[in-house]
mmCIF file of C-alpha atoms in Angstrom:
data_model
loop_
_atom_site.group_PDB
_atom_site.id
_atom_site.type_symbol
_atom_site.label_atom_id
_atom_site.label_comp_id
_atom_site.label_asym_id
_atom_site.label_seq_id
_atom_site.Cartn_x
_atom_site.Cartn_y
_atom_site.Cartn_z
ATOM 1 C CA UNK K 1 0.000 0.000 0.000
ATOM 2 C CA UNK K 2 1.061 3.570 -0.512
ATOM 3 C CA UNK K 3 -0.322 6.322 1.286
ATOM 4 C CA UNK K 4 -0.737 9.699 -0.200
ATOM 5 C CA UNK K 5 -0.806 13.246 1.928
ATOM 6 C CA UNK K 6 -0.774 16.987 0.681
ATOM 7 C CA UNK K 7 -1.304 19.128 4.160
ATOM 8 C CA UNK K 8 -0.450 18.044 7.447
ATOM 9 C CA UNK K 9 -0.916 21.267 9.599
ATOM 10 C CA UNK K 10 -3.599 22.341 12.170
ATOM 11 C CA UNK K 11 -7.044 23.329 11.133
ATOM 12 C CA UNK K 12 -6.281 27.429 12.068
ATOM 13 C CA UNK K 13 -3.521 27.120 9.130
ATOM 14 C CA UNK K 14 -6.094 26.857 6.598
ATOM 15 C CA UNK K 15 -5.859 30.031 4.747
ATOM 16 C CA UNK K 16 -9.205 32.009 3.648
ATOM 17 C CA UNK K 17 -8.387 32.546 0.244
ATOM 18 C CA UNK K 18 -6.311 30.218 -1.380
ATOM 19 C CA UNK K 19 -5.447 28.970 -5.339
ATOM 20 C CA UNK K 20 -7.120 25.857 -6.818
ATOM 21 C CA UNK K 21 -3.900 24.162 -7.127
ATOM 22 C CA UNK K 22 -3.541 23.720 -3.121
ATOM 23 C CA UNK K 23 -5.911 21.116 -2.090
ATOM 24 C CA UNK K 24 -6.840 22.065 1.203
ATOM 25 C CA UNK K 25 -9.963 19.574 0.809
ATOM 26 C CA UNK K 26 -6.542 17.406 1.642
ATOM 27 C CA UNK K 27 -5.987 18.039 4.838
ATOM 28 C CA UNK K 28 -5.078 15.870 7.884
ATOM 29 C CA UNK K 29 -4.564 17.439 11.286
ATOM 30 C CA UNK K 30 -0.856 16.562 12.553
ATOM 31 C CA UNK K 31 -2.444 14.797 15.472
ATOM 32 C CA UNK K 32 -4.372 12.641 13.364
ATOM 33 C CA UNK K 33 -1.635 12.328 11.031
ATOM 34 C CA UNK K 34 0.133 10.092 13.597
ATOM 35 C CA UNK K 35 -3.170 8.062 15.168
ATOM 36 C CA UNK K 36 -3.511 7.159 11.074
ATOM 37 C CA UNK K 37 0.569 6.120 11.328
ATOM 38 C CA UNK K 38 0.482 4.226 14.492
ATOM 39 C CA UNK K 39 -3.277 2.594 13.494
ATOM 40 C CA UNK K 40 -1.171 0.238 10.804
ATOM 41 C CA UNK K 41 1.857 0.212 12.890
ATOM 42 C CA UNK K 42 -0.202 -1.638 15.324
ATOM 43 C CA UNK K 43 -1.874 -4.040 13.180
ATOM 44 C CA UNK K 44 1.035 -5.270 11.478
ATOM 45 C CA UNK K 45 1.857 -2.807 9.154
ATOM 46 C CA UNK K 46 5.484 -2.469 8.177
ATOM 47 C CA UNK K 47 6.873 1.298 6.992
ATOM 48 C CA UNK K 48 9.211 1.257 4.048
ATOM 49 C CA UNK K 49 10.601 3.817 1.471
ATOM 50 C CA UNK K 50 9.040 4.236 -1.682
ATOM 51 C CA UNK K 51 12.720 2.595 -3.240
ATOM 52 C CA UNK K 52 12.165 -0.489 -0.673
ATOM 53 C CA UNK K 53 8.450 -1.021 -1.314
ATOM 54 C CA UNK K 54 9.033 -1.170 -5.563
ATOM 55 C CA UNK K 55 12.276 -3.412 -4.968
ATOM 56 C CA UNK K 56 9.556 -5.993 -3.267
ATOM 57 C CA UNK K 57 8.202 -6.372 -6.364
ATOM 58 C CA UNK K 58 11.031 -8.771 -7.978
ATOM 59 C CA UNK K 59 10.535 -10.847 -4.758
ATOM 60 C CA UNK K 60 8.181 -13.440 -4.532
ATOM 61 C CA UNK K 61 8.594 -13.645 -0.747
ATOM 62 C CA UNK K 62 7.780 -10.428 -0.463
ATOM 63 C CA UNK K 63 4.595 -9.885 -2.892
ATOM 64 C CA UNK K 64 1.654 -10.572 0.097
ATOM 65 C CA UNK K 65 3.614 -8.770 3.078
ATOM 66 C CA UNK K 66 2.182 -5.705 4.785
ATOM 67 C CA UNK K 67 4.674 -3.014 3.688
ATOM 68 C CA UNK K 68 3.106 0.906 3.143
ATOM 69 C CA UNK K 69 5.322 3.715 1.409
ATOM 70 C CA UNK K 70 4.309 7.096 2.624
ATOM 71 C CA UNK K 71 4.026 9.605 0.276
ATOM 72 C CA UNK K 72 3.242 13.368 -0.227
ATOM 73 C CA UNK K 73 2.221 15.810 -3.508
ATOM 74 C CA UNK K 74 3.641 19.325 -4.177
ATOM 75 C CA UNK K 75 5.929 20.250 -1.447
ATOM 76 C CA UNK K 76 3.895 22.330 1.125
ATOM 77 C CA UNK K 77 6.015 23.635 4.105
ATOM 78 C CA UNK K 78 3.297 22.502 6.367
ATOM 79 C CA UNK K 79 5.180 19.222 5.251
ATOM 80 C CA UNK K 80 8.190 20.580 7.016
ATOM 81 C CA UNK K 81 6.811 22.094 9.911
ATOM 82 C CA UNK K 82 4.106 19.279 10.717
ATOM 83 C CA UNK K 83 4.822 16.046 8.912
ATOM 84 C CA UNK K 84 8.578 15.790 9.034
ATOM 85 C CA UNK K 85 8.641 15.721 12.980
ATOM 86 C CA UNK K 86 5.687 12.970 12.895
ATOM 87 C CA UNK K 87 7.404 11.040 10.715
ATOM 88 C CA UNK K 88 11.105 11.820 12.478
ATOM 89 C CA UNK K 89 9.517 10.689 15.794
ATOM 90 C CA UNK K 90 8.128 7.650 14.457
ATOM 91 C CA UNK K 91 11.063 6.654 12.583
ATOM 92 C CA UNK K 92 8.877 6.334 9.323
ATOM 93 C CA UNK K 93 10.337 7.068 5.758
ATOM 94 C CA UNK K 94 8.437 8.780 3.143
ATOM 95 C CA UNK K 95 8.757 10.635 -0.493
ATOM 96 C CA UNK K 96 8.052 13.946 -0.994
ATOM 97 C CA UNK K 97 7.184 14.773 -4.886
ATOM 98 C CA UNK K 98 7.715 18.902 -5.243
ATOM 99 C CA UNK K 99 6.675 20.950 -7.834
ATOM 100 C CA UNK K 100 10.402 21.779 -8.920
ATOM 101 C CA UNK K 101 9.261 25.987 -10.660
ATOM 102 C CA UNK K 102 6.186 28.498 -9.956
ATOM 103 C CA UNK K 103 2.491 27.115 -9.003
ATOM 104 C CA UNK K 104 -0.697 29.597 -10.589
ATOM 105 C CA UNK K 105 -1.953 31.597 -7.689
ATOM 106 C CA UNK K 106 0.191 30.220 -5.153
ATOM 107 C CA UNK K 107 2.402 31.970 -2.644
ATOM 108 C CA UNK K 108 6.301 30.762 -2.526
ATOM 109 C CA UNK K 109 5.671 31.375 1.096
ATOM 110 C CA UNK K 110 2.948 28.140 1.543
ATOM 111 C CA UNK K 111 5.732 25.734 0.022
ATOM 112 C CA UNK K 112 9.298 24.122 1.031
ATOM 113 C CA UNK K 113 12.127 26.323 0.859
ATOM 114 C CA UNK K 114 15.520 24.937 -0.890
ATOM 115 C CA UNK K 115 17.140 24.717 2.365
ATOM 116 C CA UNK K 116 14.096 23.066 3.303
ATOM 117 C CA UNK K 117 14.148 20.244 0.796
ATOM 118 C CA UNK K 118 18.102 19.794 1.010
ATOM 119 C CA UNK K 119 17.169 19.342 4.790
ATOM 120 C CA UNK K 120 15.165 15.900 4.001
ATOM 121 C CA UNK K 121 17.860 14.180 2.928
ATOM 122 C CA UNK K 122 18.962 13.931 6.558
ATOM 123 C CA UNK K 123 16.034 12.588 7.585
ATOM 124 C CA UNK K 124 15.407 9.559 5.515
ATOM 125 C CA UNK K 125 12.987 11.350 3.560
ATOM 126 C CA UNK K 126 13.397 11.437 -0.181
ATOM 127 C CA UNK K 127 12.124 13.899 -3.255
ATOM 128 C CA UNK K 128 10.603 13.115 -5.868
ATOM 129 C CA UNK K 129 8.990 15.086 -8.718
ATOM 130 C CA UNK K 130 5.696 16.654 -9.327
ATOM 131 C CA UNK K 131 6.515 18.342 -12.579
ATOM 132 C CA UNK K 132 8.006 22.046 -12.810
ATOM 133 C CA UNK K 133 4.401 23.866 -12.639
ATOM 134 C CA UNK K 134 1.841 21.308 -12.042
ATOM 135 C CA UNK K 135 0.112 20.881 -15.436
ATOM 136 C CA UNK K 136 -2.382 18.515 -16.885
ATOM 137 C CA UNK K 137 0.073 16.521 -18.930
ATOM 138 C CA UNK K 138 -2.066 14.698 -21.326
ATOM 139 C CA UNK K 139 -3.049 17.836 -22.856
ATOM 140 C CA UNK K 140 0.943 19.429 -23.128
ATOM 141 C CA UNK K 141 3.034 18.825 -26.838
ATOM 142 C CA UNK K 142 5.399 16.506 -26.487
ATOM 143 C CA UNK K 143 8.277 19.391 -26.068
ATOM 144 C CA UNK K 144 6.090 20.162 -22.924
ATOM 145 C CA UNK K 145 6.154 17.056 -21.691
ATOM 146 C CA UNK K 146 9.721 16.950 -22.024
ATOM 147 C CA UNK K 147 9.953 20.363 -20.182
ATOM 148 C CA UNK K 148 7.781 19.607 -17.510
ATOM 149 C CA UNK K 149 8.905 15.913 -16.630
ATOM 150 C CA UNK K 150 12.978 16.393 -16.970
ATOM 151 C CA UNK K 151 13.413 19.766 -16.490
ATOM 152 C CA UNK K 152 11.675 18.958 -13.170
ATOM 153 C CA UNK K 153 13.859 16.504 -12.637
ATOM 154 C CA UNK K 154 16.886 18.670 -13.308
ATOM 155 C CA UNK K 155 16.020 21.451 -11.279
ATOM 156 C CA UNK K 156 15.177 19.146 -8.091
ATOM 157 C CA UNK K 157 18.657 17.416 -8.639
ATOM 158 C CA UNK K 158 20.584 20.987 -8.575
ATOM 159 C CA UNK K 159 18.653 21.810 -5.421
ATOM 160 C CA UNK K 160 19.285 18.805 -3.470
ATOM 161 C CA UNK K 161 22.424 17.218 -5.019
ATOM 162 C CA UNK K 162 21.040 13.864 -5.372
ATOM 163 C CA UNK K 163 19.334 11.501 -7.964
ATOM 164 C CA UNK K 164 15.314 12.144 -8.299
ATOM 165 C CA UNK K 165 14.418 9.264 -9.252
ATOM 166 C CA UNK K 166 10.293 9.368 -8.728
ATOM 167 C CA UNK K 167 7.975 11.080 -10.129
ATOM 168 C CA UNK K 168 3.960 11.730 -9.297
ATOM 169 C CA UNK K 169 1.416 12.767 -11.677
ATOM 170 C CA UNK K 170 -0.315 16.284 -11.147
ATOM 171 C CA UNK K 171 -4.070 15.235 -10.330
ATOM 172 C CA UNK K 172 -3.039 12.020 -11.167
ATOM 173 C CA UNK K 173 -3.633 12.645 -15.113
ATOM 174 C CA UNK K 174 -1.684 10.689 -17.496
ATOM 175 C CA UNK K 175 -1.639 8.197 -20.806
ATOM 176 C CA UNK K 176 0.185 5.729 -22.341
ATOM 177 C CA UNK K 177 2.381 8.951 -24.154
ATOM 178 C CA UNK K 178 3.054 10.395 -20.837
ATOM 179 C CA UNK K 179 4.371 7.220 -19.871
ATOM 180 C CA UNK K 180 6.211 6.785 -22.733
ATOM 181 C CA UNK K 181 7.594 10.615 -21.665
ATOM 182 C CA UNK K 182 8.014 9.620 -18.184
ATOM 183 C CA UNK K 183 10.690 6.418 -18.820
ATOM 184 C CA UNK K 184 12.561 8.679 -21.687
ATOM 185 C CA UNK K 185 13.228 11.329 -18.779
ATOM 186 C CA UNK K 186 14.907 8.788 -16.362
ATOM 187 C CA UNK K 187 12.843 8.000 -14.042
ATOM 188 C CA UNK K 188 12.188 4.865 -12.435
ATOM 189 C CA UNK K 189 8.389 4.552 -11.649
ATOM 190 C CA UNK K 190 5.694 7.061 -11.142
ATOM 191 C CA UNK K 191 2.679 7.131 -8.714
ATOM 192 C CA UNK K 192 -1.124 7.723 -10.005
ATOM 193 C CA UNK K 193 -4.114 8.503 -8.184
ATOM 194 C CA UNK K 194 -6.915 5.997 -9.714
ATOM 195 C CA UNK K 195 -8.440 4.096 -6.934
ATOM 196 C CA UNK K 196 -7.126 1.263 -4.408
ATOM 197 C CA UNK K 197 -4.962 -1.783 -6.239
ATOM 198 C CA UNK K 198 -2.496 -4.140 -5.578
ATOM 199 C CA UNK K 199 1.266 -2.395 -6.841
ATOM 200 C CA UNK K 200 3.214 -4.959 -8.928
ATOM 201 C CA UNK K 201 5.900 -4.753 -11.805
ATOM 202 C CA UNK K 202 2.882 -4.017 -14.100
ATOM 203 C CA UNK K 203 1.708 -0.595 -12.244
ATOM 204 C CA UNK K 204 5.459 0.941 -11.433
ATOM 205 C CA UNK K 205 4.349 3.852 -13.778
ATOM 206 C CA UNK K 206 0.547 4.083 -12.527
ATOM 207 C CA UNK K 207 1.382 3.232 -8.917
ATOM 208 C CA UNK K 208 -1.746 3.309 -6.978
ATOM 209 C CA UNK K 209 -2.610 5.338 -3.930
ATOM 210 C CA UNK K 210 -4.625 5.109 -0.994
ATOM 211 C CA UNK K 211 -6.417 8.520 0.760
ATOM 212 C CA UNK K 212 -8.008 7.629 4.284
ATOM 213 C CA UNK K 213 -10.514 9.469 6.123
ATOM 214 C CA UNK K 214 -8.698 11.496 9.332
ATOM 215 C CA UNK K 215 -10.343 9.290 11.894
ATOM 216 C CA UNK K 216 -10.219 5.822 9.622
ATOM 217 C CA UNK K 217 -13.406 5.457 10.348
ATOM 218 C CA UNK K 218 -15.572 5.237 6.649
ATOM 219 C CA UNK K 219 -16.296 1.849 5.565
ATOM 220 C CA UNK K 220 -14.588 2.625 2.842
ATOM 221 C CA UNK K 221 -11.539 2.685 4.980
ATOM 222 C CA UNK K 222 -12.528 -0.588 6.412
ATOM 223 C CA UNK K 223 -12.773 -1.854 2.965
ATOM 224 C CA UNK K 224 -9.722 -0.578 1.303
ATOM 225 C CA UNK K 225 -7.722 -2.285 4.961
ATOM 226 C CA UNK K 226 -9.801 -5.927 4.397
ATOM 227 C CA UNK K 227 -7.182 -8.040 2.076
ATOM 228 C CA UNK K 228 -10.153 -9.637 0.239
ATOM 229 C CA UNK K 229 -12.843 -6.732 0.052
ATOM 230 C CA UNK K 230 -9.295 -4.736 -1.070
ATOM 231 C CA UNK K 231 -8.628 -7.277 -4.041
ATOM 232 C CA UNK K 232 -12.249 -6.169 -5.500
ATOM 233 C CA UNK K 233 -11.227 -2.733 -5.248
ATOM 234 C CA UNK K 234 -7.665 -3.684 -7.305
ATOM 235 C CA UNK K 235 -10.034 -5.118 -10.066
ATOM 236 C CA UNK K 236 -12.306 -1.374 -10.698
ATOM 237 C CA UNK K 237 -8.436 0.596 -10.388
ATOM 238 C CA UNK K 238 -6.788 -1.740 -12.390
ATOM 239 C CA UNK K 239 -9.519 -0.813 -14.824
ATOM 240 C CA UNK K 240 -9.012 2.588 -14.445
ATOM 241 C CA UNK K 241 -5.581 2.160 -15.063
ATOM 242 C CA UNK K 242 -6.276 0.832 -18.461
ATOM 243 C CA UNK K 243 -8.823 3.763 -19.188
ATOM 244 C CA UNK K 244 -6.419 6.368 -18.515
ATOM 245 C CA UNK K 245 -3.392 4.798 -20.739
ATOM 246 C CA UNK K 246 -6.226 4.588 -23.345
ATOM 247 C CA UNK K 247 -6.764 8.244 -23.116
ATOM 248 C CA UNK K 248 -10.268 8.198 -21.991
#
């Protein structure tokens, strides 16, 4: 399973205006943040990094264990000052996937600094890209795409000195030619946001997510955490999978 985040910060740091692109309808309180943690910590759950978690897939062993990869989209500072402490505390890794240049109608003051993100690396937590301004990439020419996907990629590496390696789609849009785009810019498998499945060799460049309610209390959360009720769910993702390669 992989997890996905975007804020992690008290309700009072909502702002009152704010640009589309932020999601604050994905929001998670810090304090629930870490009941959600500990709840599959304490039923068996094992943390991994997002590198660990796709290196299971060549093992057979390893193909039914419990492992989660936490992840998070665009690089909000509330990240930094709410996550990363969580997370530090708990001894959890995660990914971060930044939007790498300028977001419409966002403030440079709601995201991650560059000191910020060269911080991570001393925390076991890793970045990953989110495209330089957070477009919907299906609809970009293919010097676009190119732009987008490895000149993210470029600018994340001169920030933090090290190999980006992942890469998350921007409202998890994409087709079969943004895959295509994705594996010609280097990088080494890409997350999605289509529904609950099972991650395998086949989905490393659709890699599905899973959102949870704050309190993990929906029976769709009890649903998505049942191993059988959760392989019915694969089936309708794995079909949305093929829908969105197929352009539709």
């Amino acid at each position: 399973m992989i997890l996905m985040y975007h804020h992690v910060c008290p309700a009072g740091c909502v702002p009152a205006e704010s640009a589309a692109l932020e999601g604050w309808g994905y929001r998670i309180s810090p304090e629930d943040f870490r009941r959600q943690l500990l709840w599959f910590q304490q039923r068996g759950w094992k943390y991994v990094s997002l590198e660990q978690y796709i290196a299971f897939f060549a093992d057979p062993h390893q193909q039914n264990a419990r492992h989660i990869a936490v992840t998070f989209d665009d690089g909000w500072i509330d990240n930094f000052q709410y996550a990363l402490p969580v997370l530090t505390d708990l001894k959890i890794p995660a990914t971060i996937f930044v939007v790498s240049g300028e977001m419409s109608g966002v403030s440079p003051l709601r995201r991650m600094s560059e000191r910020q993100l060269q911080q991570l690396a001393d925390v076991e937590i890793e970045v990953g890209a989110h495209t330089r301004t957070h477009p919907n990439l299906p609809t970009l020419s293919d010097q676009a795409l190119r732009e987008e996907l490895s000149g993210a990629r470029q600018d994340l590496e001169q920030v933090i000195n090290r190999p980006v390696r992942y890469l998350a789609y921007p409202g998890g849009r994409f087709d079969r030619r943004v895959v295509d785009f994705v594996k010609e810019a280097g990088y080494e498998a890409a997350c999605s946001v289509i529904g609950c499945g099972q991650n395998s060799e086949r989905s490393r460049y659709w890699l599905y997510r899973d959102v949870f309610t704050e309190a993990m209390d929906s029976l769709k959360d009890s649903v998505k955490t049942h191993p059988r009720l959760r392989n019915l769910l694969h089936w309708r993702a794995s079909l949305n999978a093929r829908r969105r390669l197929a352009g539709k």
